Coordinates of C-alpha atoms in Angstrom, one line a residue:
Chain P
M1 CA 110.1 -9.7 -45.9
K2 CA 110.1 -11.7 -49.0
K3 CA 110.6 -9.4 -51.9
I4 CA 109.1 -10.6 -55.2
G5 CA 108.0 -9.0 -58.4
S6 CA 105.5 -9.6 -61.2
S7 CA 106.8 -10.2 -64.7
I8 CA 107.0 -6.6 -65.6
K9 CA 110.5 -6.9 -67.0
N10 CA 109.2 -8.9 -69.9
I11 CA 107.4 -5.9 -71.3
S12 CA 109.4 -2.9 -70.5
Q13 CA 112.8 -1.6 -71.4
V14 CA 112.6 1.5 -69.2
K15 CA 115.9 2.7 -67.7
Y16 CA 115.7 3.7 -64.1
D17 CA 117.6 3.7 -60.8
E18 CA 116.1 1.4 -58.2
K19 CA 115.0 3.5 -55.2
P20 CA 115.9 2.3 -51.8
L21 CA 112.9 1.5 -49.6
E22 CA 113.1 4.7 -47.5
F23 CA 111.0 7.7 -46.7
W24 CA 111.4 11.1 -48.4
G25 CA 110.4 12.9 -45.3
P26 CA 109.8 12.1 -41.6
T27 CA 109.6 8.4 -40.7
P28 CA 106.5 7.2 -39.0
D29 CA 108.4 7.1 -35.7
E30 CA 109.6 10.6 -36.1
A31 CA 106.2 11.8 -37.1
R32 CA 104.6 10.2 -34.1
K33 CA 107.2 11.7 -31.8
I34 CA 106.5 15.2 -33.1
M35 CA 102.7 14.7 -32.7
V36 CA 103.1 13.4 -29.2
S37 CA 105.2 16.4 -28.2
K38 CA 102.6 19.0 -29.2
P39 CA 100.2 20.6 -26.8
K40 CA 96.7 19.5 -27.8
G41 CA 94.4 21.9 -26.1
L42 CA 91.9 24.0 -27.9
K43 CA 93.7 27.2 -28.6
D44 CA 93.2 30.0 -31.1
K45 CA 95.5 29.0 -34.0
R46 CA 94.8 32.1 -36.1
T47 CA 97.8 33.8 -37.4
T48 CA 99.0 35.4 -40.7
L49 CA 100.4 33.4 -43.6
K50 CA 103.6 35.3 -43.3
D51 CA 104.1 34.2 -39.7
A52 CA 102.9 30.6 -40.4
V53 CA 105.4 30.2 -43.2
Q54 CA 108.2 31.9 -41.3
K55 CA 107.6 29.4 -38.4
H56 CA 107.2 26.1 -40.3
I57 CA 108.9 26.3 -43.7
K58 CA 112.5 25.1 -43.7
D59 CA 115.0 24.1 -46.3
G60 CA 115.1 20.4 -47.3
M61 CA 111.6 19.7 -46.1
N62 CA 108.9 17.6 -47.6
L63 CA 106.0 19.9 -48.5
G64 CA 102.6 18.3 -49.0
L65 CA 100.2 20.1 -51.4
G66 CA 96.5 19.7 -50.7
G67 CA 93.5 20.0 -53.1
F68 CA 93.3 18.2 -56.4
V69 CA 94.4 19.6 -59.8
N70 CA 92.6 23.0 -59.6
T71 CA 90.1 22.4 -56.8
R72 CA 90.8 23.8 -53.3
V73 CA 94.5 24.1 -54.0
P74 CA 96.6 26.1 -51.4
V75 CA 97.6 28.9 -53.8
A76 CA 97.7 31.6 -51.1
A77 CA 100.1 29.5 -48.9
V78 CA 102.3 28.7 -52.0
H79 CA 102.6 32.4 -52.9
E80 CA 103.8 33.0 -49.3
V81 CA 106.2 30.1 -49.4
I82 CA 107.7 31.6 -52.6
R83 CA 108.0 35.1 -51.1
H84 CA 109.7 33.6 -48.1
G85 CA 111.9 31.3 -50.1
V86 CA 112.8 27.6 -49.4
K87 CA 115.5 25.3 -50.9
D88 CA 115.8 21.6 -51.7
L89 CA 112.1 20.9 -51.3
T90 CA 110.5 17.5 -51.7
L91 CA 107.0 17.9 -53.0
S92 CA 104.3 15.3 -52.2
M93 CA 100.9 15.4 -53.7
Q94 CA 98.4 13.3 -55.7
S95 CA 97.5 15.7 -58.6
N96 CA 98.2 19.3 -58.8
S97 CA 98.4 22.0 -61.4
I98 CA 99.2 25.6 -60.6
C99 CA 100.7 25.1 -57.1
A100 CA 103.4 22.8 -58.3
E101 CA 104.0 24.9 -61.4
L102 CA 104.3 28.1 -59.3
L103 CA 107.0 26.6 -57.2
A104 CA 108.8 25.3 -60.3
G105 CA 108.6 28.7 -61.9
A106 CA 110.1 30.3 -58.8
M107 CA 113.0 27.9 -59.0
I108 CA 113.6 28.6 -62.6
L109 CA 113.6 32.4 -62.0
D110 CA 115.8 32.3 -58.8
P111 CA 117.1 28.9 -57.6
D112 CA 118.7 30.7 -54.7
R113 CA 115.3 31.6 -53.4
V114 CA 113.2 28.5 -54.2
S115 CA 114.4 25.0 -55.3
I116 CA 112.6 21.7 -55.7
K117 CA 114.8 18.6 -55.4
R118 CA 112.3 15.9 -56.0
A119 CA 108.6 15.1 -56.0
E120 CA 106.5 12.1 -55.1
L121 CA 103.3 12.4 -57.1
A122 CA 100.7 10.9 -59.3
W123 CA 100.1 13.7 -61.8
W124 CA 101.3 17.2 -62.6
G125 CA 99.5 19.1 -65.3
Y126 CA 96.6 21.4 -66.3
E127 CA 94.1 18.9 -67.7
I128 CA 92.0 20.6 -70.4
I129 CA 94.4 23.5 -70.5
G130 CA 97.4 21.4 -71.4
I131 CA 100.6 19.9 -70.1
A132 CA 102.6 21.5 -67.4
P133 CA 105.4 23.3 -69.3
L134 CA 107.7 23.8 -66.3
L135 CA 107.5 20.2 -65.2
R136 CA 108.4 19.2 -68.7
Y137 CA 111.3 21.7 -68.8
M138 CA 112.7 20.4 -65.5
T139 CA 112.4 16.7 -66.4
S140 CA 113.9 17.2 -69.8
N141 CA 116.8 18.9 -68.2
G142 CA 117.2 16.4 -65.3
M143 CA 116.5 19.1 -62.7
I144 CA 114.1 17.1 -60.6
E145 CA 113.8 13.5 -59.4
L146 CA 110.4 12.0 -59.5
D147 CA 108.7 9.1 -57.8
D148 CA 105.5 8.1 -59.5
Y149 CA 102.3 6.6 -58.0
T150 CA 98.7 6.5 -59.0
N151 CA 96.3 9.0 -57.5
Y152 CA 95.1 6.2 -55.2
G153 CA 98.7 5.3 -54.3
M154 CA 99.6 8.9 -53.2
S155 CA 96.3 9.4 -51.5
V156 CA 96.5 6.1 -49.6
R157 CA 100.1 6.9 -48.7
F158 CA 98.8 10.0 -46.9
K159 CA 96.1 7.9 -45.4
A160 CA 98.5 5.3 -44.1
A161 CA 100.5 8.1 -42.5
A162 CA 97.2 9.5 -41.0
M163 CA 96.5 6.0 -39.7
G164 CA 99.9 5.8 -38.0
I165 CA 101.0 2.8 -40.0
P166 CA 104.3 2.5 -42.0
F167 CA 102.9 1.1 -45.2
I168 CA 99.6 -0.1 -46.7
P169 CA 98.8 -2.9 -49.2
V170 CA 97.1 -1.7 -52.4
R171 CA 95.8 -3.5 -55.5
D172 CA 97.4 -1.1 -58.1
H173 CA 100.9 -0.2 -59.4
G174 CA 101.8 -3.9 -59.7
G175 CA 102.6 -5.1 -63.2
A176 CA 103.1 -1.6 -64.4
D177 CA 106.5 0.2 -64.5
M178 CA 105.6 2.0 -61.3
E179 CA 106.4 -1.3 -59.6
L180 CA 110.0 -0.8 -60.8
I181 CA 110.5 2.9 -60.3
N182 CA 108.7 3.9 -57.1
K183 CA 109.3 3.2 -53.4
G184 CA 106.6 0.6 -53.2
T185 CA 107.3 -3.1 -53.2
M186 CA 105.5 -6.3 -54.0
M187 CA 105.2 -9.0 -51.4
E188 CA 103.3 -12.2 -50.9
C189 CA 100.2 -11.8 -48.8
P190 CA 100.6 -13.8 -45.6
Y191 CA 96.9 -14.7 -45.6
T192 CA 96.1 -15.4 -49.3
G193 CA 99.5 -16.3 -50.5
R194 CA 99.0 -14.0 -53.5
N195 CA 101.0 -11.0 -54.6
V196 CA 100.1 -7.7 -53.1
Y197 CA 101.8 -4.3 -53.5
L198 CA 102.8 -2.2 -50.6
V199 CA 103.3 1.5 -50.6
P200 CA 105.1 3.4 -47.8
A201 CA 103.3 6.0 -45.6
C202 CA 104.0 9.6 -46.7
H203 CA 104.4 12.1 -43.8
P204 CA 105.1 15.6 -45.2
D205 CA 107.0 17.8 -42.8
V206 CA 104.4 20.5 -43.6
S207 CA 101.0 20.1 -45.3
L208 CA 99.4 23.1 -47.0
I209 CA 95.7 22.8 -47.2
H210 CA 92.8 25.2 -48.1
V211 CA 89.6 24.3 -46.4
T212 CA 86.0 25.5 -46.8
A213 CA 85.6 26.6 -43.2
A214 CA 87.2 26.2 -39.8
D215 CA 86.7 27.4 -36.3
M216 CA 89.6 29.3 -34.7
Y217 CA 91.0 26.1 -33.2
G218 CA 91.4 24.6 -36.7
N219 CA 88.4 22.1 -36.7
S220 CA 87.8 22.1 -40.4
R221 CA 85.0 21.4 -42.8
L222 CA 85.6 20.3 -46.4
M223 CA 82.6 20.9 -48.7
G224 CA 82.5 19.5 -52.2
A225 CA 85.0 16.9 -53.1
Q226 CA 87.3 16.3 -50.1
C227 CA 90.3 15.4 -52.3
T228 CA 92.9 14.0 -49.9
C229 CA 92.8 17.0 -47.5
S230 CA 91.9 15.3 -44.2
E231 CA 94.5 12.5 -44.8
L232 CA 97.1 15.0 -45.8
A233 CA 96.5 17.3 -42.7
M234 CA 96.8 14.3 -40.4
A235 CA 99.8 12.9 -42.2
G236 CA 101.9 16.0 -42.0
T237 CA 104.0 16.6 -38.9
Y238 CA 102.8 20.2 -39.1
S239 CA 100.1 21.8 -41.2
I240 CA 99.3 25.3 -42.4
V241 CA 95.5 25.6 -43.1
T242 CA 94.0 28.4 -44.9
A243 CA 90.2 28.7 -44.6
E244 CA 87.8 30.4 -47.0
K245 CA 85.8 31.3 -43.9
I246 CA 86.4 31.2 -40.1
I247 CA 83.1 30.1 -38.4
P248 CA 82.2 30.0 -34.7
D249 CA 83.2 27.0 -32.7
E250 CA 79.6 26.7 -31.8
N251 CA 78.8 25.8 -35.4
I252 CA 81.4 23.1 -35.4
R253 CA 79.9 21.7 -32.2
N254 CA 76.4 21.7 -33.6
Y255 CA 77.5 19.3 -36.4
P256 CA 80.6 17.5 -35.2
N257 CA 80.2 14.9 -37.9
L258 CA 81.0 17.6 -40.4
T259 CA 84.5 18.1 -39.0
E260 CA 86.9 16.4 -41.4
I261 CA 90.2 17.8 -39.9
P262 CA 90.3 17.8 -36.1
H263 CA 92.0 20.7 -34.3
P264 CA 95.2 18.9 -33.2
A265 CA 96.0 18.3 -36.9
V266 CA 96.1 22.1 -37.5
D267 CA 99.1 24.1 -36.4
S268 CA 98.6 27.4 -38.1
L269 CA 95.2 28.7 -39.3
V270 CA 94.6 31.7 -41.6
E271 CA 91.3 33.0 -42.9
V272 CA 92.0 33.6 -46.6
P273 CA 89.0 34.3 -48.8
Y274 CA 89.9 33.2 -52.4
G275 CA 92.8 31.3 -50.9
A276 CA 92.6 28.7 -53.7
Y277 CA 92.2 31.3 -56.5
P278 CA 92.8 30.9 -59.5
G279 CA 91.7 27.4 -58.5
A280 CA 88.2 26.7 -57.4
C281 CA 86.5 26.6 -54.0
Y282 CA 83.2 24.7 -54.0
G283 CA 80.4 26.8 -52.7
F284 CA 82.3 30.0 -53.2
H285 CA 83.8 30.2 -56.7
W286 CA 84.8 28.3 -59.8
F287 CA 88.3 28.2 -61.2
D288 CA 89.5 31.0 -63.4
M289 CA 90.6 29.4 -66.6
D290 CA 91.8 32.6 -68.1
H291 CA 94.2 33.4 -65.3
I292 CA 95.6 29.9 -65.2
K293 CA 96.0 30.1 -69.0
M294 CA 97.9 33.4 -68.7
F295 CA 100.4 31.9 -66.2
R296 CA 100.7 28.7 -68.3
A297 CA 101.3 30.8 -71.5
A298 CA 104.2 32.6 -69.8
S299 CA 105.6 29.3 -68.6
E300 CA 105.2 27.7 -72.1
E301 CA 106.9 30.7 -73.7
F302 CA 109.9 30.2 -71.4
R303 CA 110.0 26.5 -72.2
K304 CA 109.9 27.1 -75.9
T305 CA 112.2 30.1 -76.2
G306 CA 114.1 30.3 -73.0
D307 CA 112.8 33.8 -72.6
K308 CA 111.9 34.4 -68.9
T309 CA 110.5 37.9 -69.4
K310 CA 106.8 37.1 -69.2
L311 CA 107.3 34.5 -66.4
K312 CA 109.2 37.1 -64.4
Q313 CA 106.5 39.7 -65.0
Y314 CA 103.9 37.3 -63.6
Y315 CA 105.8 36.7 -60.4
D316 CA 106.7 40.4 -60.0
E317 CA 103.1 41.4 -60.5
Y318 CA 101.2 38.7 -58.7
I319 CA 103.5 37.3 -56.1
F320 CA 106.5 39.6 -55.2
G321 CA 104.3 42.7 -56.0
C322 CA 101.9 41.7 -53.3
A323 CA 102.5 41.7 -49.5
N324 CA 99.7 39.1 -49.0
H325 CA 96.9 37.3 -50.7
E326 CA 94.5 40.2 -50.2
E327 CA 96.7 42.4 -52.3
F328 CA 96.8 39.6 -55.0
I329 CA 93.0 39.4 -55.1
E330 CA 92.8 43.2 -55.3
K331 CA 94.7 42.9 -58.6
I332 CA 92.0 40.6 -60.0
D333 CA 89.3 42.7 -61.6
S334 CA 85.9 42.6 -59.9
E335 CA 84.2 41.4 -63.1
T336 CA 86.4 38.3 -63.1
L337 CA 85.7 37.6 -59.4
K338 CA 82.0 38.1 -60.0
K339 CA 82.1 35.7 -63.0
V340 CA 83.9 32.9 -61.1
K341 CA 81.5 33.3 -58.2
E342 CA 78.6 32.9 -60.6
M343 CA 80.1 29.9 -62.3
D344 CA 80.2 28.1 -59.0
G345 CA 76.4 28.2 -59.2
G346 CA 75.8 28.5 -55.5
Q347 CA 76.8 24.9 -54.7
P348 CA 75.2 24.2 -51.3
I349 CA 77.6 24.2 -48.3
I350 CA 76.9 24.1 -44.6
L351 CA 78.5 26.9 -42.6
D352 CA 76.1 27.1 -39.6
Chain A
M1 CA 73.5 14.3 -92.5
A2 CA 76.2 16.6 -91.1
E3 CA 79.7 15.1 -91.1
V4 CA 80.8 13.3 -88.0
T5 CA 84.1 14.5 -86.6
P6 CA 86.6 12.0 -85.1
M7 CA 86.0 13.2 -81.6
E8 CA 82.3 12.9 -82.0
M9 CA 82.8 9.3 -83.3
I10 CA 84.9 8.4 -80.3
A11 CA 82.4 9.9 -77.9
Y12 CA 79.4 8.2 -79.5
T13 CA 81.1 4.8 -79.7
G14 CA 82.1 5.2 -76.0
S15 CA 78.5 5.8 -75.2
R16 CA 77.5 2.6 -77.1
V17 CA 80.0 0.5 -75.2
L18 CA 78.8 1.6 -71.8
Q19 CA 76.0 -0.4 -70.2
D20 CA 72.9 0.7 -68.1
E21 CA 72.8 -0.2 -64.4
S22 CA 76.5 0.1 -64.1
I23 CA 79.1 2.4 -62.6
V24 CA 81.8 4.0 -64.8
F25 CA 84.9 5.7 -63.4
V26 CA 85.5 8.5 -65.9
G27 CA 88.6 10.4 -66.9
T28 CA 88.5 14.0 -68.1
G29 CA 87.2 14.8 -71.6
L30 CA 85.7 12.3 -74.0
P31 CA 84.9 9.7 -71.3
I32 CA 82.7 12.3 -69.5
I33 CA 81.0 13.2 -72.8
A34 CA 80.4 9.5 -73.7
A35 CA 79.0 8.7 -70.3
M36 CA 76.7 11.8 -70.4
H37 CA 75.5 10.7 -73.8
A38 CA 74.8 7.2 -72.6
Q39 CA 72.8 8.6 -69.7
Y40 CA 70.7 10.7 -72.0
T41 CA 70.0 7.8 -74.3
H42 CA 70.3 4.1 -73.6
A43 CA 71.7 4.0 -70.1
P44 CA 69.7 6.3 -67.8
N45 CA 70.9 4.4 -64.8
L46 CA 74.6 4.5 -65.6
L47 CA 76.3 6.2 -62.8
M48 CA 79.6 8.0 -62.8
I49 CA 82.5 8.2 -60.3
Y50 CA 84.8 11.2 -60.4
E51 CA 88.1 10.7 -58.8
A52 CA 88.1 13.9 -56.6
G53 CA 85.4 12.1 -54.7
S54 CA 81.9 12.0 -56.1
L55 CA 79.5 9.2 -57.0
A56 CA 76.5 9.7 -59.2
P57 CA 76.5 13.5 -59.5
M58 CA 73.8 15.3 -61.4
L59 CA 75.6 17.3 -64.0
E60 CA 72.9 20.0 -64.2
M61 CA 75.5 22.8 -64.3
G62 CA 77.0 21.4 -67.5
M63 CA 79.8 19.2 -68.4
P64 CA 82.7 19.2 -65.9
L65 CA 85.8 20.4 -67.6
S66 CA 88.0 18.1 -65.5
V67 CA 87.5 15.3 -63.0
G68 CA 88.4 17.8 -60.2
D69 CA 85.8 20.3 -61.5
T70 CA 83.5 21.4 -58.7
R71 CA 80.6 20.7 -61.1
A72 CA 81.4 17.0 -61.0
A73 CA 80.4 17.0 -57.3
R74 CA 77.0 18.6 -58.0
K75 CA 74.2 16.8 -56.2
A76 CA 76.2 13.6 -55.9
T77 CA 74.7 10.8 -53.8
Y78 CA 78.0 10.2 -52.1
L79 CA 80.8 12.7 -51.8
K80 CA 84.1 11.9 -50.2
G81 CA 87.7 12.2 -51.5
L82 CA 90.1 10.2 -53.6
C83 CA 90.5 7.4 -51.1
G84 CA 86.8 7.0 -50.9
V85 CA 86.2 6.5 -54.6
F86 CA 89.3 4.5 -55.3
E87 CA 88.4 2.2 -52.5
L88 CA 84.9 1.7 -54.0
T89 CA 86.8 0.6 -57.1
Q90 CA 89.2 -1.7 -55.2
R91 CA 86.3 -3.3 -53.5
G92 CA 84.5 -4.0 -56.8
Y93 CA 81.9 -1.3 -57.1
S94 CA 83.2 0.1 -60.3
D95 CA 82.3 -1.8 -63.6
F96 CA 84.2 0.3 -66.1
A97 CA 87.4 2.4 -66.1
F98 CA 87.3 4.9 -68.9
I99 CA 90.8 6.3 -69.6
G100 CA 93.0 7.8 -72.2
G101 CA 96.8 7.7 -72.7
A102 CA 99.7 8.5 -75.0
Q103 CA 100.5 5.0 -76.2
I104 CA 98.9 1.5 -76.1
D105 CA 100.3 -1.9 -77.0
M106 CA 98.7 -5.1 -78.2
Y107 CA 97.9 -6.3 -74.7
G108 CA 96.2 -3.1 -73.8
N109 CA 98.9 -1.7 -71.5
I110 CA 99.0 2.1 -71.6
C111 CA 101.6 4.7 -71.2
S112 CA 100.9 8.2 -69.9
T113 CA 104.1 8.9 -68.0
I114 CA 107.0 9.5 -70.4
Q115 CA 108.2 9.4 -73.9
G116 CA 111.8 8.1 -74.2
E117 CA 113.4 5.2 -72.5
D118 CA 115.1 6.9 -69.5
Y119 CA 112.7 7.5 -66.6
R120 CA 115.3 9.8 -64.9
Q121 CA 115.5 12.2 -67.8
P122 CA 112.8 11.4 -70.4
Q123 CA 112.6 13.1 -73.8
V124 CA 109.0 14.2 -72.9
R125 CA 107.4 13.9 -69.5
F126 CA 103.6 13.5 -69.5
P127 CA 101.5 14.5 -66.5
G128 CA 101.7 10.9 -65.1
S129 CA 99.3 8.2 -64.0
G130 CA 96.8 10.4 -62.2
G131 CA 93.9 8.0 -61.6
A132 CA 94.5 5.9 -64.7
G133 CA 96.8 3.3 -63.3
A134 CA 94.5 2.6 -60.4
M135 CA 91.4 2.5 -62.6
A136 CA 93.0 0.1 -65.1
A137 CA 94.0 -2.1 -62.2
N138 CA 90.8 -2.3 -60.2
C139 CA 87.7 -1.2 -62.2
E140 CA 86.3 -4.5 -63.6
K141 CA 86.8 -3.6 -67.2
T142 CA 89.0 -1.0 -68.9
I143 CA 87.9 1.0 -71.8
A144 CA 90.6 3.1 -73.5
I145 CA 90.2 5.9 -75.9
M146 CA 93.0 6.8 -78.2
A147 CA 93.4 8.5 -81.6
L148 CA 94.3 5.8 -84.2
E149 CA 97.9 6.7 -85.0
K150 CA 100.9 4.6 -85.5
R151 CA 102.9 6.5 -82.9
R152 CA 100.3 5.6 -80.3
F153 CA 99.5 2.0 -81.2
V154 CA 103.0 0.7 -80.6
K155 CA 104.9 -2.6 -80.3
Q156 CA 106.6 -1.6 -77.1
L157 CA 105.5 1.1 -74.7
D158 CA 108.1 3.6 -73.4
F159 CA 106.6 3.1 -69.9
V160 CA 103.8 1.0 -68.6
T161 CA 101.6 3.4 -66.6
S162 CA 98.4 1.5 -66.6
I163 CA 98.3 -2.3 -66.6
G164 CA 96.5 -4.2 -69.4
Y165 CA 97.3 -7.9 -69.9
G166 CA 101.0 -7.3 -69.3
D167 CA 103.0 -9.6 -71.5
G168 CA 99.9 -11.6 -72.4
S169 CA 100.6 -14.5 -70.0
P170 CA 97.4 -15.8 -68.5
D171 CA 98.5 -15.1 -64.9
Y172 CA 100.1 -11.7 -65.5
R173 CA 97.4 -9.6 -63.8
D174 CA 97.1 -12.1 -60.9
K175 CA 100.8 -11.9 -60.2
A176 CA 100.6 -8.1 -60.4
G177 CA 98.2 -8.2 -57.5
V178 CA 95.4 -6.3 -59.4
M179 CA 91.7 -7.0 -59.1
G180 CA 89.9 -6.1 -62.4
S181 CA 89.6 -8.4 -65.3
G182 CA 91.5 -5.9 -67.6
P183 CA 91.2 -4.4 -71.0
Y184 CA 87.8 -4.6 -72.6
R185 CA 87.5 -2.1 -75.5
V186 CA 89.8 0.4 -77.2
I187 CA 87.9 3.1 -79.0
T188 CA 89.3 5.2 -81.8
N189 CA 87.9 7.5 -84.4
Q190 CA 88.2 4.8 -87.1
A191 CA 87.9 1.5 -85.4
L192 CA 86.6 -0.3 -82.3
F193 CA 88.9 -3.0 -80.8
G194 CA 88.3 -5.7 -78.2
F195 CA 90.7 -8.4 -76.9
D196 CA 90.9 -12.1 -77.9
E197 CA 90.0 -14.3 -74.9
E198 CA 92.6 -16.9 -75.7
T199 CA 95.7 -14.8 -76.4
R200 CA 94.6 -11.5 -74.7
R201 CA 95.8 -9.7 -77.9
M202 CA 94.0 -6.7 -79.4
K203 CA 91.3 -7.7 -81.9
L204 CA 89.5 -5.6 -84.5
L205 CA 85.8 -5.6 -83.9
E206 CA 84.4 -2.7 -86.0
V207 CA 85.6 -0.3 -88.6
M208 CA 84.2 3.0 -89.9
P209 CA 82.0 2.5 -93.0
G210 CA 84.2 2.6 -96.1
V211 CA 87.4 1.8 -94.2
T212 CA 89.1 -1.5 -94.9
T213 CA 90.7 -3.7 -92.2
E214 CA 94.0 -3.4 -94.1
E215 CA 93.8 0.4 -93.7
I216 CA 93.3 -0.1 -89.9
Q217 CA 96.2 -2.5 -89.7
D218 CA 98.4 0.0 -91.4
L219 CA 97.8 2.5 -88.6
V220 CA 98.8 0.1 -86.0
G221 CA 102.4 -0.8 -85.0
F222 CA 101.7 -4.4 -84.1
E223 CA 99.8 -7.3 -85.6
L224 CA 96.1 -7.1 -84.9
I225 CA 93.8 -10.1 -84.7
I226 CA 91.4 -9.5 -87.6
P227 CA 88.4 -11.9 -87.5
S228 CA 86.3 -12.6 -90.6
D229 CA 83.2 -11.0 -89.1
V230 CA 84.5 -7.4 -88.5
K231 CA 81.4 -5.1 -88.4
E232 CA 80.8 -1.5 -89.4
M233 CA 80.8 1.1 -86.7
K234 CA 77.4 2.5 -86.0
L235 CA 77.2 6.2 -86.9
P236 CA 75.5 8.7 -84.6
T237 CA 72.1 9.9 -85.7
E238 CA 71.2 13.6 -86.2
E239 CA 69.7 13.4 -82.7
D240 CA 72.9 12.0 -81.2
L241 CA 74.9 14.8 -82.8
T242 CA 72.6 17.5 -81.5
L243 CA 72.9 16.0 -78.1
L244 CA 76.7 15.9 -78.2
R245 CA 77.2 19.3 -79.9
D246 CA 74.4 21.4 -78.4
K247 CA 73.7 19.9 -75.0
I248 CA 76.8 18.0 -73.7
D249 CA 79.8 19.9 -75.0
A250 CA 78.1 23.1 -76.2
E251 CA 81.2 25.1 -75.9
G252 CA 83.2 22.6 -77.9
Y253 CA 85.9 22.1 -75.2
F254 CA 86.6 18.5 -76.3
L255 CA 84.6 17.7 -79.4
K256 CA 86.2 20.5 -81.4
R257 CA 89.7 19.2 -80.9
Q258 CA 91.6 17.9 -83.9
V259 CA 93.2 14.5 -84.3
K260 CA 96.9 14.9 -85.5
K261 CA 97.6 13.1 -88.7

């Protein structure tokens, strides 16, 4: 392949290490092999999050985070991953807020339990609420290696993986510093002779996804913005899917067009109401800004003062103090849950 | 008339810049407010794309607080995911990108990744590109909003997150493999900028009434092109302000923020 570049070096002085063109997780061939080896029949995939995490989460793996910023984010699964513990993670995601910060906080509190080595991403923050304090702490202290793409770049990397192709041409990243620092590369298009940027497929070892509804086999519906959840589920070599609601298989078969994740792309399935809380789940509840602010404030206090007390209190109360997500939700007062439900405004979804 | 705040001025000017019968890909905050204002006033058939996956939502539940807010998907005409909407953009369906950032240079390149020169261990890490890099590459025209401060209007960016005209050479964007025509307007609280067709450098178009072009140049870390026919920025009417304050951002999530001096 002819490796070329735009004139980016004329405008930027950024210091960086050139990344080798390699995958930070399973290669497309490895991912295919795993998929081919799995039994594909319709079988009841329902289990508990504890068992799912126990089975699939291993040190050194690439963990894909579903949802988008604070929408349908896999909070319940992330809590369980933290309780279970996992080291040397590579995170892959487009944009995330609380899931990535929760894992980062777990590492800051106890690196022998949870550690993140690197992340391939487009964005890590809290939008209106502010910057992500723990990301900032880790980057300022050189604790994490990052690999930056645009939101389309990361999304389409999952899509390429879901399509079973090793890379995909895109019309962004080029001419910006991402061309220098990420694992993509510029090439000359064999058809037009013009420059086009290639990004590698991204196959997480395990994808964590919260869906609107699924039947017991894992056939899943995504209502509201679909984020990159179907691509991510199909890109991962394994997936843990939490569903706001389990629906009869008959419903899935009534409207098969509504299935966004087919059953073979789901390995473990758990019904977890409020599984994205304090993030939002379209049709069920809005996000809980106050709760996110509380966690962020504890994180910010640590970043500014080095005092971990409040951060530790959060984990002790809401993660380690709970055996499962149901116990976590029981700790949220009913007024709050009522309010976030009302704030969703009854967005229309199809469960039948 | 009530005093216009800097944020209100940016939102109102953003609205003026947007055109009817077009599609704008909006970022969180002021871009959403500007686009909503435009829809309520001069551009009823301006349609928005939100990057979590929606096209042309009806924002009847109020202003989405982020582009991933479930309200931004309300009664959309088309609702997919990130690939869906960014591919609309790549294909040429999106006329305007409306983005923010931490720093901008004279060619409209924008930084929203790091502060400091070492990518591996920056002084300050920002959230990252998010959608901005893709929007600036492939929406047809890029509108940027930024507070007019010397630390933001810089000679050299710490990191190029979103492509503008690059180093200003005529074929820069072409070599970069991007599709859109590039930077179109930069909106600030005190001035509106465009770009010179010949040199692709930032050009002063309008200033706040009572502000001189010299005062604007003093707030910018590079040399602006200042034509002789710089106009005054149009101020929002009482009606516009009511719309912004009482209808669009009634809770003051974005409009009540302060610009740092």
